[in-house]
């Protein structure tokens, strides 16, 4: 069965330092993968998506993610964290059979001043 | 600008009440979804609809029903609210296809007392 695993429930970084949020997936075929962000008391917003065009995907707010098939990973990175990045981040895979979305449990990103 | 609108941001209901959560999208999407979000559990799919009057159960349909009489509107119904249904409810809509992203409403925080 397909699944997505976010390896950290919480990640804490200092402002100005790099961010790494880890995501592993399982999928039989070439997957479609997404990262969403949810700021406190706000709805979910798409950060970026991978659809097999390029393995390095750039998203909004300076985030990017690299698809690595050999590692079945789709980690989210940002070179320099900003206080406004504090939010919860969700990794999502599109199901092979019916294209439904399978959600990771989320990673809370905490930014220390 | 694309829009998914949920009728209420906050609701407080009593145990045993029938509760209606409404969602409207203006993008002509075929697919609409109701999710429940609880801390540490990510998003769990309650029901989805792929066309008017069509619906399918998600992962946690017990205690819920849905209605889709018009393409733009998808309603979630709690037949007899219970305290364990206290949660954040998120509505989403999406085109059909594995590469398509979901667009979300702002969420309804429901408290059942």
PDB file of C-alpha atoms in Angstrom:
ATOM      1  CA  UNK A   1       0.000   0.000   0.000  1.00  0.00           C
ATOM      2  CA  UNK A   2       1.157   3.491  -0.694  1.00  0.00           C
ATOM      3  CA  UNK A   3       2.265   5.623   2.184  1.00  0.00           C
ATOM      4  CA  UNK A   4       4.134   8.760   3.069  1.00  0.00           C
ATOM      5  CA  UNK A   5       6.281   9.197   6.170  1.00  0.00           C
ATOM      6  CA  UNK A   6       7.466  12.478   7.572  1.00  0.00           C
ATOM      7  CA  UNK A   7      10.451  11.568   9.659  1.00  0.00           C
ATOM      8  CA  UNK A   8      10.248  14.393  12.194  1.00  0.00           C
ATOM      9  CA  UNK A   9       7.184  15.620  14.037  1.00  0.00           C
ATOM     10  CA  UNK A  10       9.024  18.805  15.079  1.00  0.00           C
ATOM     11  CA  UNK A  11      12.047  20.603  13.664  1.00  0.00           C
ATOM     12  CA  UNK A  12      13.609  23.583  15.396  1.00  0.00           C
ATOM     13  CA  UNK A  13      16.134  25.877  13.666  1.00  0.00           C
ATOM     14  CA  UNK A  14      17.531  29.310  14.280  1.00  0.00           C
ATOM     15  CA  UNK A  15      16.554  32.189  12.044  1.00  0.00           C
ATOM     16  CA  UNK A  16      18.968  32.462   9.132  1.00  0.00           C
ATOM     17  CA  UNK A  17      20.032  28.801   9.222  1.00  0.00           C
ATOM     18  CA  UNK A  18      19.054  26.108   6.698  1.00  0.00           C
ATOM     19  CA  UNK A  19      15.829  24.148   6.940  1.00  0.00           C
ATOM     20  CA  UNK A  20      15.467  20.441   6.144  1.00  0.00           C
ATOM     21  CA  UNK A  21      12.115  18.682   6.462  1.00  0.00           C
ATOM     22  CA  UNK A  22      12.284  15.010   5.573  1.00  0.00           C
ATOM     23  CA  UNK A  23       9.735  12.946   3.691  1.00  0.00           C
ATOM     24  CA  UNK A  24       9.876   9.359   2.449  1.00  0.00           C
ATOM     25  CA  UNK A  25       7.203   7.797   0.301  1.00  0.00           C
ATOM     26  CA  UNK A  26       6.252   4.429  -1.076  1.00  0.00           C
ATOM     27  CA  UNK A  27       4.725   4.151  -4.519  1.00  0.00           C
ATOM     28  CA  UNK A  28       4.643   1.537  -7.233  1.00  0.00           C
ATOM     29  CA  UNK A  29       4.893   3.960 -10.104  1.00  0.00           C
ATOM     30  CA  UNK A  30       6.446   7.327 -10.680  1.00  0.00           C
ATOM     31  CA  UNK A  31       4.636   9.322  -8.030  1.00  0.00           C
ATOM     32  CA  UNK A  32       3.203  12.798  -7.935  1.00  0.00           C
ATOM     33  CA  UNK A  33       4.360  14.483  -4.732  1.00  0.00           C
ATOM     34  CA  UNK A  34       3.352  17.693  -3.023  1.00  0.00           C
ATOM     35  CA  UNK A  35       4.359  19.813  -0.061  1.00  0.00           C
ATOM     36  CA  UNK A  36       1.730  21.930   1.670  1.00  0.00           C
ATOM     37  CA  UNK A  37       2.140  24.510   4.411  1.00  0.00           C
ATOM     38  CA  UNK A  38      -0.321  25.476   7.121  1.00  0.00           C
ATOM     39  CA  UNK A  39       0.319  28.615   9.136  1.00  0.00           C
ATOM     40  CA  UNK A  40      -1.372  28.873  12.552  1.00  0.00           C
ATOM     41  CA  UNK A  41      -5.139  29.237  12.220  1.00  0.00           C
ATOM     42  CA  UNK A  42      -4.921  29.299   8.437  1.00  0.00           C
ATOM     43  CA  UNK A  43      -5.884  26.946   5.642  1.00  0.00           C
ATOM     44  CA  UNK A  44      -3.474  24.736   3.717  1.00  0.00           C
ATOM     45  CA  UNK A  45      -1.478  26.216   0.881  1.00  0.00           C
ATOM     46  CA  UNK A  46       0.492  24.430  -1.819  1.00  0.00           C
ATOM     47  CA  UNK A  47       4.251  25.040  -1.548  1.00  0.00           C
ATOM     48  CA  UNK A  48       5.380  22.977  -4.516  1.00  0.00           C
ATOM     49  CA  UNK A  49       4.709  19.799  -6.464  1.00  0.00           C
ATOM     50  CA  UNK A  50       6.733  17.176  -8.319  1.00  0.00           C
ATOM     51  CA  UNK A  51       5.207  15.718 -11.458  1.00  0.00           C
ATOM     52  CA  UNK A  52       8.226  14.004 -13.085  1.00  0.00           C
ATOM     53  CA  UNK A  53       9.360  16.982 -15.166  1.00  0.00           C
ATOM     54  CA  UNK A  54      12.444  17.908 -13.112  1.00  0.00           C
ATOM     55  CA  UNK A  55      13.819  16.291  -9.968  1.00  0.00           C
ATOM     56  CA  UNK A  56      14.557  19.620  -8.270  1.00  0.00           C
ATOM     57  CA  UNK A  57      11.365  21.551  -7.749  1.00  0.00           C
ATOM     58  CA  UNK A  58      11.220  25.173  -6.691  1.00  0.00           C
ATOM     59  CA  UNK A  59       8.282  26.469  -4.721  1.00  0.00           C
ATOM     60  CA  UNK A  60       7.052  29.602  -3.092  1.00  0.00           C
ATOM     61  CA  UNK A  61       8.841  31.530  -0.329  1.00  0.00           C
ATOM     62  CA  UNK A  62      12.287  30.178  -1.273  1.00  0.00           C
ATOM     63  CA  UNK A  63      11.516  26.520  -0.585  1.00  0.00           C
ATOM     64  CA  UNK A  64      12.599  23.688  -2.840  1.00  0.00           C
ATOM     65  CA  UNK A  65      12.434  19.922  -2.804  1.00  0.00           C
ATOM     66  CA  UNK A  66      14.446  17.213  -4.533  1.00  0.00           C
ATOM     67  CA  UNK A  67      12.893  13.987  -5.761  1.00  0.00           C
ATOM     68  CA  UNK A  68      15.284  11.037  -5.245  1.00  0.00           C
ATOM     69  CA  UNK A  69      13.854   7.849  -6.638  1.00  0.00           C
ATOM     70  CA  UNK A  70      16.663   5.628  -5.348  1.00  0.00           C
ATOM     71  CA  UNK A  71      16.029   6.853  -1.804  1.00  0.00           C
ATOM     72  CA  UNK A  72      12.243   7.224  -2.204  1.00  0.00           C
ATOM     73  CA  UNK A  73      12.584  10.654  -0.659  1.00  0.00           C
ATOM     74  CA  UNK A  74      11.213  14.116  -1.311  1.00  0.00           C
ATOM     75  CA  UNK A  75      12.848  16.321   1.314  1.00  0.00           C
ATOM     76  CA  UNK A  76      11.948  19.997   1.617  1.00  0.00           C
ATOM     77  CA  UNK A  77      14.734  22.549   2.069  1.00  0.00           C
ATOM     78  CA  UNK A  78      15.295  26.260   2.398  1.00  0.00           C
ATOM     79  CA  UNK A  79      18.742  27.890   2.608  1.00  0.00           C
ATOM     80  CA  UNK A  80      17.871  30.443   5.268  1.00  0.00           C
ATOM     81  CA  UNK A  81      14.936  30.261   7.664  1.00  0.00           C
ATOM     82  CA  UNK A  82      12.756  33.259   8.363  1.00  0.00           C
ATOM     83  CA  UNK A  83      10.469  33.770  11.340  1.00  0.00           C
ATOM     84  CA  UNK A  84       7.494  33.734   8.974  1.00  0.00           C
ATOM     85  CA  UNK A  85       8.345  30.126   8.021  1.00  0.00           C
ATOM     86  CA  UNK A  86       7.079  28.886  11.380  1.00  0.00           C
ATOM     87  CA  UNK A  87       4.209  26.607  10.397  1.00  0.00           C
ATOM     88  CA  UNK A  88       3.238  22.985   9.910  1.00  0.00           C
ATOM     89  CA  UNK A  89       4.356  21.283   6.698  1.00  0.00           C
ATOM     90  CA  UNK A  90       2.727  18.286   5.066  1.00  0.00           C
ATOM     91  CA  UNK A  91       4.182  15.914   2.508  1.00  0.00           C
ATOM     92  CA  UNK A  92       1.570  14.345   0.207  1.00  0.00           C
ATOM     93  CA  UNK A  93       1.612  11.629  -2.461  1.00  0.00           C
ATOM     94  CA  UNK A  94      -0.998  11.061  -5.116  1.00  0.00           C
ATOM     95  CA  UNK A  95      -2.359   7.525  -4.999  1.00  0.00           C
ATOM     96  CA  UNK A  96      -1.593   5.423  -8.063  1.00  0.00           C
ATOM     97  CA  UNK A  97      -5.003   3.794  -8.315  1.00  0.00           C
ATOM     98  CA  UNK A  98      -7.463   6.644  -8.012  1.00  0.00           C
ATOM     99  CA  UNK A  99      -5.281   9.759  -7.639  1.00  0.00           C
ATOM    100  CA  UNK A 100      -6.492  10.392  -4.102  1.00  0.00           C
ATOM    101  CA  UNK A 101      -4.049  12.218  -1.892  1.00  0.00           C
ATOM    102  CA  UNK A 102      -2.257  10.438   0.930  1.00  0.00           C
ATOM    103  CA  UNK A 103      -1.062  12.794   3.670  1.00  0.00           C
ATOM    104  CA  UNK A 104       1.902  12.596   5.975  1.00  0.00           C
ATOM    105  CA  UNK A 105       1.370  13.345   9.662  1.00  0.00           C
ATOM    106  CA  UNK A 106       3.008  16.755   9.379  1.00  0.00           C
ATOM    107  CA  UNK A 107       6.183  18.421  10.650  1.00  0.00           C
ATOM    108  CA  UNK A 108       5.978  21.480  12.850  1.00  0.00           C
ATOM    109  CA  UNK A 109       8.750  23.927  11.999  1.00  0.00           C
ATOM    110  CA  UNK A 110       9.864  26.145  14.881  1.00  0.00           C
ATOM    111  CA  UNK A 111      12.096  29.133  14.210  1.00  0.00           C
ATOM    112  CA  UNK A 112      14.231  30.423  17.070  1.00  0.00           C
ATOM    113  CA  UNK A 113      15.175  34.117  17.000  1.00  0.00           C
TER     114      UNK A 113
ATOM    115  CA  UNK B   1      -8.188  33.971  -7.504  1.00  0.00           C
ATOM    116  CA  UNK B   2      -9.397  30.480  -6.706  1.00  0.00           C
ATOM    117  CA  UNK B   3     -11.618  30.132  -3.715  1.00  0.00           C
ATOM    118  CA  UNK B   4     -12.964  27.477  -1.392  1.00  0.00           C
ATOM    119  CA  UNK B   5     -15.231  28.923   1.247  1.00  0.00           C
ATOM    120  CA  UNK B   6     -16.400  27.199   4.392  1.00  0.00           C
ATOM    121  CA  UNK B   7     -19.490  28.629   5.994  1.00  0.00           C
ATOM    122  CA  UNK B   8     -18.156  28.915   9.544  1.00  0.00           C
ATOM    123  CA  UNK B   9     -14.730  29.356  11.113  1.00  0.00           C
ATOM    124  CA  UNK B  10     -15.835  28.324  14.576  1.00  0.00           C
ATOM    125  CA  UNK B  11     -18.835  26.323  15.756  1.00  0.00           C
ATOM    126  CA  UNK B  12     -19.920  25.130  19.179  1.00  0.00           C
ATOM    127  CA  UNK B  13     -22.621  22.476  19.271  1.00  0.00           C
ATOM    128  CA  UNK B  14     -24.191  20.278  21.886  1.00  0.00           C
ATOM    129  CA  UNK B  15     -23.935  16.502  22.024  1.00  0.00           C
ATOM    130  CA  UNK B  16     -26.693  14.892  19.961  1.00  0.00           C
ATOM    131  CA  UNK B  17     -27.300  17.895  17.721  1.00  0.00           C
ATOM    132  CA  UNK B  18     -27.380  17.542  13.952  1.00  0.00           C
ATOM    133  CA  UNK B  19     -24.591  19.675  12.513  1.00  0.00           C
ATOM    134  CA  UNK B  20     -24.180  20.967   8.962  1.00  0.00           C
ATOM    135  CA  UNK B  21     -20.842  22.170   7.595  1.00  0.00           C
ATOM    136  CA  UNK B  22     -21.037  23.851   4.221  1.00  0.00           C
ATOM    137  CA  UNK B  23     -18.372  24.299   1.574  1.00  0.00           C
ATOM    138  CA  UNK B  24     -18.505  26.172  -1.726  1.00  0.00           C
ATOM    139  CA  UNK B  25     -15.884  26.315  -4.481  1.00  0.00           C
ATOM    140  CA  UNK B  26     -15.800  28.629  -7.463  1.00  0.00           C
ATOM    141  CA  UNK B  27     -13.348  26.714  -9.692  1.00  0.00           C
ATOM    142  CA  UNK B  28     -15.770  24.250 -11.336  1.00  0.00           C
ATOM    143  CA  UNK B  29     -13.792  21.322  -9.860  1.00  0.00           C
ATOM    144  CA  UNK B  30     -15.315  17.885 -10.201  1.00  0.00           C
ATOM    145  CA  UNK B  31     -13.881  16.612  -6.937  1.00  0.00           C
ATOM    146  CA  UNK B  32     -14.590  17.843  -3.438  1.00  0.00           C
ATOM    147  CA  UNK B  33     -13.366  16.491  -0.131  1.00  0.00           C
ATOM    148  CA  UNK B  34     -13.979  16.686   3.577  1.00  0.00           C
ATOM    149  CA  UNK B  35     -11.051  16.073   5.878  1.00  0.00           C
ATOM    150  CA  UNK B  36     -10.673  16.035   9.584  1.00  0.00           C
ATOM    151  CA  UNK B  37      -7.442  17.333  11.127  1.00  0.00           C
ATOM    152  CA  UNK B  38      -6.290  16.361  14.595  1.00  0.00           C
ATOM    153  CA  UNK B  39      -2.866  17.029  16.178  1.00  0.00           C
ATOM    154  CA  UNK B  40      -0.311  14.371  15.268  1.00  0.00           C
ATOM    155  CA  UNK B  41      -2.683  12.552  12.905  1.00  0.00           C
ATOM    156  CA  UNK B  42      -2.366  14.699   9.795  1.00  0.00           C
ATOM    157  CA  UNK B  43      -5.396  14.928   7.532  1.00  0.00           C
ATOM    158  CA  UNK B  44      -7.860  12.072   7.469  1.00  0.00           C
ATOM    159  CA  UNK B  45     -10.363  11.782   4.651  1.00  0.00           C
ATOM    160  CA  UNK B  46     -13.988  11.538   5.746  1.00  0.00           C
ATOM    161  CA  UNK B  47     -15.829  11.581   2.408  1.00  0.00           C
ATOM    162  CA  UNK B  48     -15.241  12.745  -1.090  1.00  0.00           C
ATOM    163  CA  UNK B  49     -17.405  13.425  -4.113  1.00  0.00           C
ATOM    164  CA  UNK B  50     -16.332  13.149  -7.743  1.00  0.00           C
ATOM    165  CA  UNK B  51     -19.532  14.482  -9.272  1.00  0.00           C
ATOM    166  CA  UNK B  52     -22.926  15.878  -8.358  1.00  0.00           C
ATOM    167  CA  UNK B  53     -24.858  13.397  -6.192  1.00  0.00           C
ATOM    168  CA  UNK B  54     -21.860  11.022  -6.208  1.00  0.00           C
ATOM    169  CA  UNK B  55     -19.939  10.270  -3.040  1.00  0.00           C
ATOM    170  CA  UNK B  56     -17.461   7.787  -1.675  1.00  0.00           C
ATOM    171  CA  UNK B  57     -16.400   6.965   1.844  1.00  0.00           C
ATOM    172  CA  UNK B  58     -12.950   7.942   2.926  1.00  0.00           C
ATOM    173  CA  UNK B  59     -10.961   6.530   5.806  1.00  0.00           C
ATOM    174  CA  UNK B  60     -13.202   7.642   8.695  1.00  0.00           C
ATOM    175  CA  UNK B  61     -16.832   7.990   7.491  1.00  0.00           C
ATOM    176  CA  UNK B  62     -18.527   6.685  10.642  1.00  0.00           C
ATOM    177  CA  UNK B  63     -20.837   9.255  12.206  1.00  0.00           C
ATOM    178  CA  UNK B  64     -20.812  11.475   9.109  1.00  0.00           C
ATOM    179  CA  UNK B  65     -22.766  11.842   5.903  1.00  0.00           C
ATOM    180  CA  UNK B  66     -22.437  14.192   2.944  1.00  0.00           C
ATOM    181  CA  UNK B  67     -24.555  15.852   0.310  1.00  0.00           C
ATOM    182  CA  UNK B  68     -23.671  17.260  -3.092  1.00  0.00           C
ATOM    183  CA  UNK B  69     -26.704  18.562  -4.912  1.00  0.00           C
ATOM    184  CA  UNK B  70     -24.803  21.163  -6.945  1.00  0.00           C
ATOM    185  CA  UNK B  71     -21.315  20.995  -8.379  1.00  0.00           C
ATOM    186  CA  UNK B  72     -19.998  23.921  -6.370  1.00  0.00           C
ATOM    187  CA  UNK B  73     -21.360  22.901  -2.970  1.00  0.00           C
ATOM    188  CA  UNK B  74     -20.431  19.995  -0.693  1.00  0.00           C
ATOM    189  CA  UNK B  75     -21.970  19.610   2.740  1.00  0.00           C
ATOM    190  CA  UNK B  76     -20.786  17.518   5.658  1.00  0.00           C
ATOM    191  CA  UNK B  77     -23.433  16.371   8.121  1.00  0.00           C
ATOM    192  CA  UNK B  78     -22.882  15.094  11.607  1.00  0.00           C
ATOM    193  CA  UNK B  79     -26.082  13.170  12.259  1.00  0.00           C
ATOM    194  CA  UNK B  80     -25.746  13.227  16.042  1.00  0.00           C
ATOM    195  CA  UNK B  81     -22.718  15.139  17.218  1.00  0.00           C
ATOM    196  CA  UNK B  82     -20.489  13.553  19.825  1.00  0.00           C
ATOM    197  CA  UNK B  83     -17.581  14.962  21.809  1.00  0.00           C
ATOM    198  CA  UNK B  84     -15.084  12.807  19.880  1.00  0.00           C
ATOM    199  CA  UNK B  85     -16.050  14.742  16.754  1.00  0.00           C
ATOM    200  CA  UNK B  86     -14.533  17.897  18.200  1.00  0.00           C
ATOM    201  CA  UNK B  87     -11.925  18.732  15.588  1.00  0.00           C
ATOM    202  CA  UNK B  88     -10.824  20.956  12.723  1.00  0.00           C
ATOM    203  CA  UNK B  89     -12.735  20.205   9.516  1.00  0.00           C
ATOM    204  CA  UNK B  90     -11.214  21.095   6.167  1.00  0.00           C
ATOM    205  CA  UNK B  91     -12.933  21.189   2.817  1.00  0.00           C
ATOM    206  CA  UNK B  92     -10.970  20.920  -0.426  1.00  0.00           C
ATOM    207  CA  UNK B  93     -11.615  20.771  -4.139  1.00  0.00           C
ATOM    208  CA  UNK B  94      -9.492  19.523  -7.003  1.00  0.00           C
ATOM    209  CA  UNK B  95      -9.478  18.726 -10.691  1.00  0.00           C
ATOM    210  CA  UNK B  96      -9.299  15.054 -11.614  1.00  0.00           C
ATOM    211  CA  UNK B  97      -5.778  13.787 -12.277  1.00  0.00           C
ATOM    212  CA  UNK B  98      -2.743  12.629 -10.354  1.00  0.00           C
ATOM    213  CA  UNK B  99      -0.795  15.844 -10.808  1.00  0.00           C
ATOM    214  CA  UNK B 100      -3.477  18.225  -9.696  1.00  0.00           C
ATOM    215  CA  UNK B 101      -3.263  19.974  -6.381  1.00  0.00           C
ATOM    216  CA  UNK B 102      -6.071  20.431  -3.896  1.00  0.00           C
ATOM    217  CA  UNK B 103      -7.340  23.858  -2.877  1.00  0.00           C
ATOM    218  CA  UNK B 104      -8.477  24.261   0.688  1.00  0.00           C
ATOM    219  CA  UNK B 105     -10.916  26.352   2.640  1.00  0.00           C
ATOM    220  CA  UNK B 106      -9.931  28.064   5.870  1.00  0.00           C
ATOM    221  CA  UNK B 107     -11.311  25.274   8.022  1.00  0.00           C
ATOM    222  CA  UNK B 108     -14.077  25.018  10.588  1.00  0.00           C
ATOM    223  CA  UNK B 109     -13.108  24.417  14.181  1.00  0.00           C
ATOM    224  CA  UNK B 110     -15.984  22.461  15.681  1.00  0.00           C
ATOM    225  CA  UNK B 111     -16.353  21.979  19.407  1.00  0.00           C
ATOM    226  CA  UNK B 112     -18.983  19.552  20.661  1.00  0.00           C
ATOM    227  CA  UNK B 113     -19.879  20.018  24.323  1.00  0.00           C
TER     228      UNK B 113
END
